[in-house]
Coordinates of C-alpha atoms in Angstrom, one line a residue:
X1 CA 13.6 -34.2 -56.4
X2 CA 11.6 -35.1 -53.2
X3 CA 15.7 -35.6 -50.9
X4 CA 16.1 -31.5 -52.6
X5 CA 12.1 -29.7 -51.8
X6 CA 13.2 -31.7 -48.4
X7 CA 16.3 -29.7 -48.5
X8 CA 14.8 -27.2 -49.7
X9 CA 12.3 -26.9 -46.4
X10 CA 14.7 -27.8 -43.7
X11 CA 16.9 -25.0 -44.6
X12 CA 13.4 -21.8 -44.6
X13 CA 13.4 -23.6 -40.7
X14 CA 16.6 -23.0 -39.8
X15 CA 16.8 -20.0 -42.0
X16 CA 13.9 -18.5 -39.4
X17 CA 14.1 -16.4 -36.0
X18 CA 15.2 -18.2 -33.2
X19 CA 11.6 -16.9 -31.4
X20 CA 7.8 -17.0 -32.7
X21 CA 6.0 -13.8 -33.8
X22 CA 3.5 -12.6 -31.3
X23 CA 3.4 -9.6 -30.2
X24 CA 3.3 -8.8 -26.2
X25 CA 4.4 -11.9 -25.0
X26 CA 8.3 -12.7 -23.2
X27 CA 10.0 -15.4 -24.4
X28 CA 13.5 -16.3 -22.1
X29 CA 16.4 -15.7 -23.5
X30 CA 19.2 -17.3 -22.1
X31 CA 22.2 -14.7 -22.6
X32 CA 24.5 -17.2 -20.7
X33 CA 26.8 -17.6 -23.1
X34 CA 29.4 -14.4 -23.4
X35 CA 28.7 -13.0 -25.7
X36 CA 25.2 -14.2 -26.9
X37 CA 24.1 -14.1 -30.5
X38 CA 20.3 -13.1 -31.5
X39 CA 18.6 -13.2 -34.8
X40 CA 15.9 -11.4 -35.4
X41 CA 13.0 -11.2 -38.0
X42 CA 11.8 -6.9 -38.7
X43 CA 9.5 -8.2 -41.3
X44 CA 6.7 -7.2 -39.1
X45 CA 7.5 -6.7 -35.5
X46 CA 10.0 -4.9 -33.5
X47 CA 11.3 -6.2 -29.9
X48 CA 11.4 -5.1 -26.4
X49 CA 14.5 -6.8 -25.0
X50 CA 14.9 -6.9 -21.1
X51 CA 17.7 -7.0 -19.8
X52 CA 18.7 -8.1 -16.1
X53 CA 20.8 -8.6 -13.3
X54 CA 20.1 -11.5 -11.1
X55 CA 22.6 -11.1 -8.2
X56 CA 20.4 -11.9 -6.0
X57 CA 23.6 -11.9 -2.3
X58 CA 24.9 -8.9 -3.5
X59 CA 25.6 -6.9 -0.4
X60 CA 27.1 -4.0 -1.7
X61 CA 24.0 -2.7 -3.8
X62 CA 25.8 0.0 -5.1
X63 CA 28.0 -2.1 -7.1
X64 CA 26.8 -2.7 -10.9
X65 CA 27.8 -4.9 -13.3
X66 CA 28.6 -4.1 -17.6
X67 CA 27.3 -4.9 -20.5
X68 CA 27.4 -4.4 -23.9
X69 CA 24.1 -5.0 -27.3
X70 CA 25.5 -4.4 -31.0
X71 CA 23.2 -5.9 -33.9
X72 CA 24.8 -5.8 -36.9
X73 CA 22.6 -3.7 -39.4
X74 CA 25.8 -4.0 -42.5
X75 CA 27.5 -0.2 -41.0
X76 CA 30.7 0.1 -43.1
X77 CA 30.9 3.3 -39.9
X78 CA 32.2 2.3 -36.0
X79 CA 29.5 1.7 -33.0
X80 CA 28.3 4.8 -31.5
X81 CA 27.6 4.0 -28.6
X82 CA 24.5 5.6 -26.5
X83 CA 25.1 8.1 -23.8
X84 CA 25.1 7.0 -20.3
X85 CA 25.9 9.0 -17.6
X86 CA 27.4 7.1 -14.4
X87 CA 25.6 4.6 -12.5
X88 CA 23.3 7.6 -9.9
X89 CA 25.0 6.6 -6.5
X90 CA 22.9 7.3 -4.0
X91 CA 23.6 10.0 -1.9
X92 CA 20.6 10.0 1.5
X93 CA 19.1 13.0 2.9
X94 CA 18.6 14.2 6.8
X95 CA 15.4 12.5 7.1
X96 CA 16.5 9.5 4.9
X97 CA 19.7 9.0 7.7
X98 CA 16.9 9.7 10.6
X99 CA 14.3 6.4 9.3
X100 CA 17.7 4.5 8.7
X101 CA 18.4 5.5 12.5
X102 CA 14.9 4.3 14.0
X103 CA 14.6 1.3 12.0
X104 CA 18.1 0.1 12.5
X105 CA 17.6 0.7 16.5
X106 CA 14.3 -1.2 15.6
X107 CA 16.5 -4.6 14.2
X108 CA 18.6 -3.9 17.3
X109 CA 16.3 -4.5 19.8
X110 CA 14.3 -7.2 18.2
X111 CA 17.9 -9.1 17.4
X112 CA 18.0 -9.3 21.4
X113 CA 14.5 -10.1 21.8
X114 CA 15.7 -12.9 19.5
X115 CA 18.8 -13.9 22.0
X116 CA 16.7 -13.4 25.0
X117 CA 14.0 -15.9 24.9
X118 CA 11.7 -13.6 23.2
X119 CA 9.5 -11.2 23.8
X120 CA 7.1 -11.9 26.7
X121 CA 4.6 -9.9 27.1
X122 CA 3.1 -8.3 30.7
X123 CA 0.1 -9.4 32.1
X124 CA -2.9 -8.7 30.9
X125 CA -4.9 -5.6 33.0
X126 CA -8.1 -3.8 33.2
X127 CA -8.3 -0.7 30.6
X128 CA -9.5 2.1 32.6
X129 CA -11.5 5.2 30.3
X130 CA -9.6 8.0 29.6
X131 CA -11.6 10.9 29.7
X132 CA -11.4 13.6 27.8
X133 CA -9.0 16.7 29.4
X134 CA -7.1 13.6 31.2
X135 CA -3.4 13.4 31.1
X136 CA -0.2 11.0 31.3
X137 CA 3.3 11.5 30.1
X138 CA 5.6 9.7 27.8
X139 CA 8.9 9.1 26.5
X140 CA 10.3 11.3 23.3
X141 CA 13.7 9.8 22.6
X142 CA 15.0 10.1 19.2
X143 CA 17.2 12.2 16.2
X144 CA 18.2 15.6 17.7
X145 CA 16.0 14.8 20.6
X146 CA 19.2 12.9 22.3
X147 CA 18.4 12.6 25.8
X148 CA 15.1 10.8 27.2
X149 CA 12.2 13.4 27.4
X150 CA 9.8 13.2 29.5
X151 CA 6.0 14.6 28.1
X152 CA 2.9 15.1 29.3
X153 CA 0.2 15.6 26.9
X154 CA -3.7 15.6 27.3
X155 CA -6.0 13.9 25.5
X156 CA -8.3 16.1 23.2
X157 CA -10.1 13.9 21.5
X158 CA -11.1 10.0 21.5
X159 CA -13.0 7.5 18.9
X160 CA -13.4 3.5 18.9
X161 CA -9.9 3.1 17.8
X162 CA -7.5 6.2 18.7
X163 CA -6.8 8.4 21.3
X164 CA -5.3 11.5 20.4
X165 CA -3.6 12.9 22.8
X166 CA -1.2 16.4 22.9
X167 CA 2.0 17.0 24.0
X168 CA 1.3 20.6 26.4
X169 CA 3.6 23.1 25.4
X170 CA 1.9 22.7 21.6
X171 CA -1.7 23.5 23.2
X172 CA -3.1 25.9 20.1
X173 CA -0.6 23.7 17.2
X174 CA -3.3 22.1 15.9
X175 CA -7.0 22.3 16.4
X176 CA -8.7 19.3 18.4
X177 CA -11.7 19.2 15.9
X178 CA -9.0 18.1 13.2
X179 CA -8.0 15.5 16.2
X180 CA -11.0 13.9 16.3
X181 CA -11.2 14.0 12.0
X182 CA -7.7 12.5 12.3
X183 CA -9.2 9.8 15.3
X184 CA -12.7 9.4 13.0
X185 CA -10.7 8.5 9.6
X186 CA -8.2 5.9 11.7
X187 CA -11.7 4.3 13.4
X188 CA -14.2 3.8 10.1
X189 CA -11.3 3.4 7.5
X190 CA -7.7 2.7 8.3
X191 CA -8.3 0.5 12.2
X192 CA -10.8 -2.0 10.3
X193 CA -9.0 -2.4 5.9
X194 CA -5.2 -2.4 7.6
X195 CA -5.5 -5.4 10.1
X196 CA -8.0 -7.0 8.1
X197 CA -5.9 -7.2 6.0
X198 CA -2.6 -7.7 7.4
X199 CA -3.8 -8.3 10.8
X200 CA -3.7 -7.0 14.4
X201 CA -1.2 -4.7 16.0
X202 CA -0.1 -5.4 19.9
X203 CA -2.4 -3.7 21.9
X204 CA -0.7 -3.8 25.2
X205 CA -2.0 -2.0 26.8
X206 CA -5.0 -4.0 26.1
X207 CA -7.4 -1.0 25.7
X208 CA -8.1 -1.7 22.5
X209 CA -6.9 1.6 20.8
X210 CA -3.1 3.3 18.9
X211 CA -2.4 6.0 20.4
X212 CA -1.5 10.1 18.2
X213 CA 1.0 12.1 20.2
X214 CA 1.3 15.4 18.5
X215 CA 4.4 16.9 19.9
X216 CA 6.4 19.7 18.4
X217 CA 9.6 17.5 19.5
X218 CA 8.9 15.7 16.0
X219 CA 9.2 19.0 14.0
X220 CA 13.1 18.8 16.4
X221 CA 14.6 15.5 14.7
X222 CA 14.6 16.9 11.8
X223 CA 13.3 16.3 8.4
X224 CA 10.3 13.8 9.2
X225 CA 6.9 14.5 9.9
X226 CA 5.9 11.8 12.2
X227 CA 6.9 7.6 13.7
X228 CA 6.7 4.6 15.2
X229 CA 9.3 3.4 17.4
X230 CA 8.9 -0.6 19.0
X231 CA 10.8 0.7 21.5
X232 CA 6.4 2.3 23.2
X233 CA 6.2 -1.1 23.6
X234 CA 8.4 -2.9 25.4
X235 CA 9.7 -2.1 29.6
X236 CA 12.3 -1.0 30.0
X237 CA 14.5 -3.8 31.0
X238 CA 13.7 -5.5 27.9
X239 CA 14.6 -2.4 25.3
X240 CA 12.3 -0.3 25.3
X241 CA 10.9 3.5 26.4
X242 CA 8.6 2.0 29.2
X243 CA 4.9 4.0 27.1
X244 CA 4.1 0.6 27.0
X245 CA 1.3 2.1 24.3
X246 CA 0.9 1.3 20.7
X247 CA 2.0 4.7 19.9
X248 CA 2.3 6.5 16.6
X249 CA 4.6 10.0 17.4
X250 CA 3.0 13.2 15.2
X251 CA 4.2 16.9 14.1
X252 CA 1.5 19.4 15.4
X253 CA 2.5 21.6 12.0
X254 CA 1.1 19.8 9.2
X255 CA -1.5 21.5 7.8
X256 CA -3.2 18.8 5.5
X257 CA -5.5 16.1 6.3
X258 CA -4.9 14.4 3.1
X259 CA -1.0 13.6 4.3
X260 CA -1.8 12.6 7.9
X261 CA -4.2 9.7 6.5
X262 CA -1.7 8.5 4.1
X263 CA 1.3 9.4 7.1
X264 CA -1.4 7.3 9.5
X265 CA -1.7 4.5 7.1
X266 CA 2.6 3.8 6.3
X267 CA 3.1 3.6 10.0
X268 CA 0.4 2.0 11.0
X269 CA 1.3 -0.1 8.3
X270 CA 4.9 -0.4 10.0
X271 CA 3.8 -0.7 13.9
X272 CA 1.4 -3.9 13.0
X273 CA 3.8 -5.3 10.8
X274 CA 6.9 -5.1 13.8
X275 CA 4.2 -6.9 16.2
X276 CA 3.3 -9.6 14.0
X277 CA 7.4 -9.9 12.3
X278 CA 8.9 -9.5 16.1
X279 CA 6.8 -9.9 19.3
X280 CA 4.2 -11.9 17.6
X281 CA 6.7 -15.4 16.4
X282 CA 9.9 -13.8 18.0
X283 CA 10.9 -13.0 13.9
X284 CA 14.0 -10.1 12.9
X285 CA 12.6 -7.0 11.6
X286 CA 11.2 -7.2 7.4
X287 CA 13.9 -6.5 5.1
X288 CA 13.6 -2.6 4.6
X289 CA 12.5 -2.8 1.4
X290 CA 9.8 -5.2 1.8
X291 CA 8.6 -3.3 4.8
X292 CA 8.8 -0.2 3.0
X293 CA 6.7 -1.8 0.2
X294 CA 4.2 -3.8 2.5
X295 CA 3.8 0.2 3.9
X296 CA 3.2 2.0 1.0
X297 CA 1.0 -0.7 -0.2
X298 CA -1.4 0.5 2.7
X299 CA -1.5 4.2 1.6
X300 CA -3.3 2.8 -0.9
X301 CA -5.5 0.5 0.4
X302 CA -6.3 3.4 3.0
X303 CA -8.1 6.7 0.6
X304 CA -6.6 4.9 -2.7
X305 CA -3.2 7.8 -2.0
X306 CA -2.7 6.1 -5.3
X307 CA -2.5 10.2 -6.3
X308 CA -0.5 10.3 -4.1
X309 CA 2.9 10.3 -2.8
X310 CA 3.2 7.0 -4.6
X311 CA 3.3 8.0 -8.2
X312 CA 6.5 10.4 -6.7
X313 CA 7.6 6.7 -6.5
X314 CA 6.6 5.6 -9.5
X315 CA 7.9 8.1 -12.0
X316 CA 11.1 8.0 -9.7
X317 CA 12.3 4.3 -10.6
X318 CA 10.9 4.6 -13.3
X319 CA 13.4 7.3 -15.3
X320 CA 15.9 5.0 -14.5
X321 CA 15.1 1.3 -13.6
X322 CA 18.6 0.8 -13.8
X323 CA 20.6 2.1 -11.0
X324 CA 17.6 0.3 -8.3
X325 CA 17.9 -2.8 -6.7
X326 CA 14.5 -4.1 -5.5
X327 CA 15.6 -5.5 -2.6
X328 CA 17.8 -2.3 -2.0
X329 CA 18.6 0.0 0.9
X330 CA 15.0 1.7 0.7
X331 CA 15.2 3.5 3.9
X332 CA 17.4 5.9 1.7
X333 CA 16.2 6.1 -2.2
X334 CA 13.2 6.7 -3.1
X335 CA 14.6 4.8 -7.1
X336 CA 13.8 1.5 -4.5
X337 CA 11.2 2.0 -2.2
X338 CA 9.0 2.5 -6.5
X339 CA 11.1 -0.4 -7.1
X340 CA 9.9 -2.6 -4.2
X341 CA 6.6 -0.3 -4.4
X342 CA 5.2 -1.8 -8.2
X343 CA 6.8 -5.5 -7.4
X344 CA 4.8 -6.0 -4.5
X345 CA 2.4 -4.0 -6.3
X346 CA 2.9 -7.1 -9.0
X347 CA 2.4 -9.4 -6.3
X348 CA -1.4 -9.2 -5.6
X349 CA -1.9 -9.1 -9.4
X350 CA -0.6 -12.9 -9.4
X351 CA -1.6 -14.2 -6.1
X352 CA -4.0 -11.6 -4.8
X353 CA -4.8 -9.6 -2.2
X354 CA -4.4 -12.3 -0.3
X355 CA -0.8 -11.9 0.0
X356 CA -0.5 -9.5 2.3
X357 CA -1.9 -11.0 4.9
X358 CA 1.2 -14.5 4.0
X359 CA 3.8 -11.6 3.4
X360 CA 3.0 -9.7 7.3
X361 CA 1.8 -12.6 9.4
X362 CA 5.1 -14.5 9.5
X363 CA 9.0 -15.0 11.3
X364 CA 9.9 -15.4 8.1
X365 CA 12.5 -12.0 6.2
X366 CA 12.8 -11.2 2.6
X367 CA 13.4 -12.8 -0.6
X368 CA 12.2 -16.3 1.2
X369 CA 9.2 -14.0 3.1
X370 CA 8.1 -14.2 -0.9
X371 CA 8.8 -17.1 -1.8
X372 CA 7.0 -18.8 1.4
X373 CA 3.8 -16.3 0.7
X374 CA 3.3 -17.6 -3.1
X375 CA 4.9 -20.7 -3.3
X376 CA 6.9 -20.2 -6.2
X377 CA 11.3 -19.3 -6.5
X378 CA 11.9 -16.1 -7.7
X379 CA 12.7 -16.7 -10.6
X380 CA 9.2 -16.8 -12.6
X381 CA 8.3 -13.7 -9.6
X382 CA 11.3 -11.5 -10.1
X383 CA 10.8 -12.3 -14.9
X384 CA 7.3 -12.0 -14.7
X385 CA 7.9 -8.2 -12.5
X386 CA 9.6 -7.1 -15.5
X387 CA 7.3 -7.7 -18.4
X388 CA 4.3 -6.3 -16.7
X389 CA 6.1 -3.6 -15.2
X390 CA 6.4 -3.0 -19.8
X391 CA 3.8 -4.7 -20.9
X392 CA 0.8 -2.7 -18.8
X393 CA -1.6 -0.5 -20.3
X394 CA -0.4 -1.5 -24.1
X395 CA -4.1 -4.3 -24.7
X396 CA -0.4 -6.2 -25.7
X397 CA -0.9 -8.6 -22.6
X398 CA -3.9 -8.4 -20.7
X399 CA -3.0 -10.7 -18.1
X400 CA 0.7 -9.3 -16.8
X401 CA -1.4 -5.6 -16.6
X402 CA -2.1 -4.1 -13.3
X403 CA -5.7 -3.2 -12.4
X404 CA -5.5 0.6 -10.8
X405 CA -5.7 2.2 -13.8
X406 CA -3.3 5.0 -12.1
X407 CA -0.6 2.2 -12.6
X408 CA -1.9 1.7 -15.9
X409 CA -1.6 4.7 -17.1
X410 CA 1.8 5.6 -15.5
X411 CA 5.0 6.3 -17.9
X412 CA 6.3 3.2 -19.7
X413 CA 10.2 1.9 -17.8
X414 CA 13.5 4.6 -19.5
X415 CA 14.1 3.3 -23.0
X416 CA 17.2 2.8 -24.3
X417 CA 17.3 2.6 -28.8
X418 CA 19.5 -0.5 -30.1
X419 CA 19.1 0.9 -34.1
X420 CA 20.0 1.4 -37.3
X421 CA 21.2 5.0 -35.3
X422 CA 22.6 3.5 -32.8
X423 CA 24.4 0.2 -33.2
X424 CA 25.4 -0.1 -29.5
X425 CA 24.1 0.5 -25.6
X426 CA 26.4 -0.3 -22.7
X427 CA 25.1 0.2 -20.1
X428 CA 26.2 -0.1 -15.7
X429 CA 22.8 -2.1 -13.7
X430 CA 22.5 -2.2 -9.9
X431 CA 22.4 -6.9 -8.4
X432 CA 18.5 -7.4 -9.7
X433 CA 18.0 -4.5 -11.9
X434 CA 16.9 -4.5 -15.0
X435 CA 17.1 -2.3 -18.3
X436 CA 14.5 -2.4 -21.1
X437 CA 16.2 -2.1 -24.8
X438 CA 14.1 -1.6 -27.7
X439 CA 15.1 -3.3 -30.7
X440 CA 14.5 -2.0 -34.4
X441 CA 15.9 -2.2 -37.0
X442 CA 15.8 -1.6 -41.7
X443 CA 16.5 -4.6 -43.2
X444 CA 15.1 -7.8 -42.2
X445 CA 16.5 -9.6 -40.5
X446 CA 19.2 -8.6 -37.8
X447 CA 21.4 -10.1 -36.0
X448 CA 22.5 -8.5 -32.2
X449 CA 25.2 -9.0 -29.8
X450 CA 24.5 -9.0 -26.5
X451 CA 27.5 -9.1 -23.6
X452 CA 27.6 -9.7 -20.1
X453 CA 29.4 -9.2 -17.0
X454 CA 30.2 -12.9 -15.5
X455 CA 29.5 -12.2 -12.1
X456 CA 26.2 -10.2 -12.6
X457 CA 24.5 -13.2 -12.7
X458 CA 22.5 -11.5 -16.3
X459 CA 19.0 -12.7 -17.8
X460 CA 17.4 -11.8 -19.8
X461 CA 13.5 -11.3 -21.8
X462 CA 12.2 -11.2 -25.6
X463 CA 8.9 -9.6 -26.3
X464 CA 7.6 -9.1 -29.2
X465 CA 6.7 -5.7 -30.2
X466 CA 4.1 -4.1 -33.4
X467 CA 6.7 -3.1 -36.4
X468 CA 7.2 0.8 -35.9
X469 CA 8.3 2.2 -38.9
X470 CA 9.4 0.9 -42.5
X471 CA 13.0 -1.1 -43.6
X472 CA 14.0 -1.9 -46.9
X473 CA 12.9 -4.8 -48.9
X474 CA 15.9 -5.8 -49.0
X475 CA 16.5 -9.7 -51.2
X476 CA 19.7 -11.6 -49.3
X477 CA 16.7 -14.1 -47.6
X478 CA 19.4 -15.8 -45.8
X479 CA 21.0 -12.4 -44.3
X480 CA 25.1 -13.3 -45.7
X481 CA 25.3 -10.4 -46.5
X482 CA 24.7 -11.5 -50.7
X483 CA 22.1 -12.3 -53.4
X484 CA 22.9 -16.0 -54.1
X485 CA 20.9 -19.9 -55.4
X486 CA 19.9 -19.8 -52.1
X487 CA 18.0 -16.7 -51.7
X488 CA 16.8 -18.2 -54.9
X489 CA 15.6 -21.0 -53.7
X490 CA 13.7 -19.1 -51.4
X491 CA 12.1 -17.0 -53.6
X492 CA 10.4 -20.0 -55.4
X493 CA 8.7 -21.3 -52.9
X494 CA 6.5 -18.3 -51.7
X495 CA 6.4 -17.3 -55.5
X496 CA 2.6 -16.7 -56.2
X497 CA 1.2 -16.3 -53.7
X498 CA -1.0 -13.9 -51.9
X499 CA -1.2 -12.5 -48.1
X500 CA -4.1 -13.9 -46.3
X501 CA -2.4 -17.6 -46.6
X502 CA -1.0 -19.8 -44.0
X503 CA 2.4 -20.2 -45.8
X504 CA 2.9 -16.4 -47.3
X505 CA 5.6 -14.6 -45.6
X506 CA 5.9 -10.7 -46.3
X507 CA 9.5 -10.5 -46.1
X508 CA 9.7 -12.1 -49.9
X509 CA 7.2 -9.1 -51.1
X510 CA 10.0 -7.2 -52.3
X511 CA 7.2 -4.1 -53.7
X512 CA 4.8 -4.6 -50.9
X513 CA 1.4 -5.3 -52.5
X514 CA 0.4 -7.9 -50.8
X515 CA 1.6 -10.9 -53.8
X516 CA 4.6 -12.1 -54.3
X517 CA 4.7 -12.4 -58.6
X518 CA 6.6 -11.2 -61.4
X519 CA 7.3 -7.6 -60.1
X520 CA 9.4 -9.0 -56.8
X521 CA 11.1 -11.3 -59.4
X522 CA 12.0 -8.4 -61.4
X523 CA 12.9 -6.7 -58.4
X524 CA 14.9 -9.8 -57.0
X525 CA 16.9 -10.3 -60.6
X526 CA 18.2 -7.3 -60.2
X527 CA 19.7 -7.8 -57.1
X528 CA 21.1 -10.9 -58.4
X529 CA 25.5 -11.8 -57.6
X530 CA 25.0 -8.6 -56.3
X531 CA 26.2 -7.7 -52.3
X532 CA 23.7 -6.7 -49.9
X533 CA 25.1 -2.5 -48.8
X534 CA 24.3 -1.6 -45.0

């Protein structure tokens, strides 16, 4: 008898689901076997399956990898695949192309500097105190202004950390008081915050100030309202334009002061990053995804612009996370910018704000930079990040929340349903992108089959969630499709237990009254010997 009880107990343990049922706690799922089967207990939980491609070395970020997830719900009808439009192919805008042109030019200069012994700062000069009304010349060349153009500009405003110059051709387009307001905000908020987090700028002219040049030539470029380029801090014989100033070109026609503040924060971070990576440490330009992530986070830090443009980036990404690779070319895609921005925010949650300075004050770039700055390999970092994107704000796991309310209250990422109504999902996803799948069932226990593209290096997590909806009572406890003797043995072992007891299992409570008793036995006896219908 003891041997029989032992085998019954062993059978009972083996029949249990693969994962512990603790809501909000992600567990890794090995999907290296193709196909992979996953048997889950739905008596008290639903599940979120997070399935992603961990293809880190893919250079074609438009490439996609396919997977299929199918639930065995005992249905006699053929599977109905979830409607899935083809993966989005990014179409660059004029602004995107110009931004790409600008950053590629900066990166080419950085490569040439590396090959020729690195940046050699000019001998420091005693800065001459500039007076309001004085003029100086700047060189402008970018976009549709193909040839270098010499601009004469007047110093119309100044502050502790900035000079405001206005192109003499644009007098009257922007009131001096508005420029002064930009400079004051920059000196009192943007500059101290950005430099304390990311590090110093080059201060190539030793005047301790960043130059803001307002010129309508920026409008003629097309699609942008301001920019920074490394050319402004380099002499002509090193690939520069000879301006020899930490300089930002700005449109004089932008009316919103908040938009200016956001722009200045973003471009000033690029200015700092370029100096820290390229000029100070003789490194390469940061990869576009991480460069843009740092600049968008800077917008958050300065003036609390979480209510501004970053909200749009997050919304675009979360509407289709499977379409955007976190390490893709961010210049061409607001969705990729959103993916990278949220990843940077996750880094701050895991490693503190100090991680931002370690990511900028280095010659490392890209994934290697992230691993060096955090001391962790990329996989567990990315894994936590994907869990946080889903769990944040759901009160299921406070260790995986975003701190800013703006991100806690943001819309969850798009989910695909695998359920009796939609038993299969087939989807194409980009490298280092993710799909979120909600698994539900009307049975006590359901088996899912996961088939993935071998070249996509797929990884997965499973998160138990509080049960939604109801389950049709099933006396097929062992899930073999027929109510038989093994089910009887399992039911007998549970007989007499009540809700609240450690050994109570709700799947044997066929009438749902919180006690496994005679009424449950009657339901079981009526089904004994019969196949279970789907």
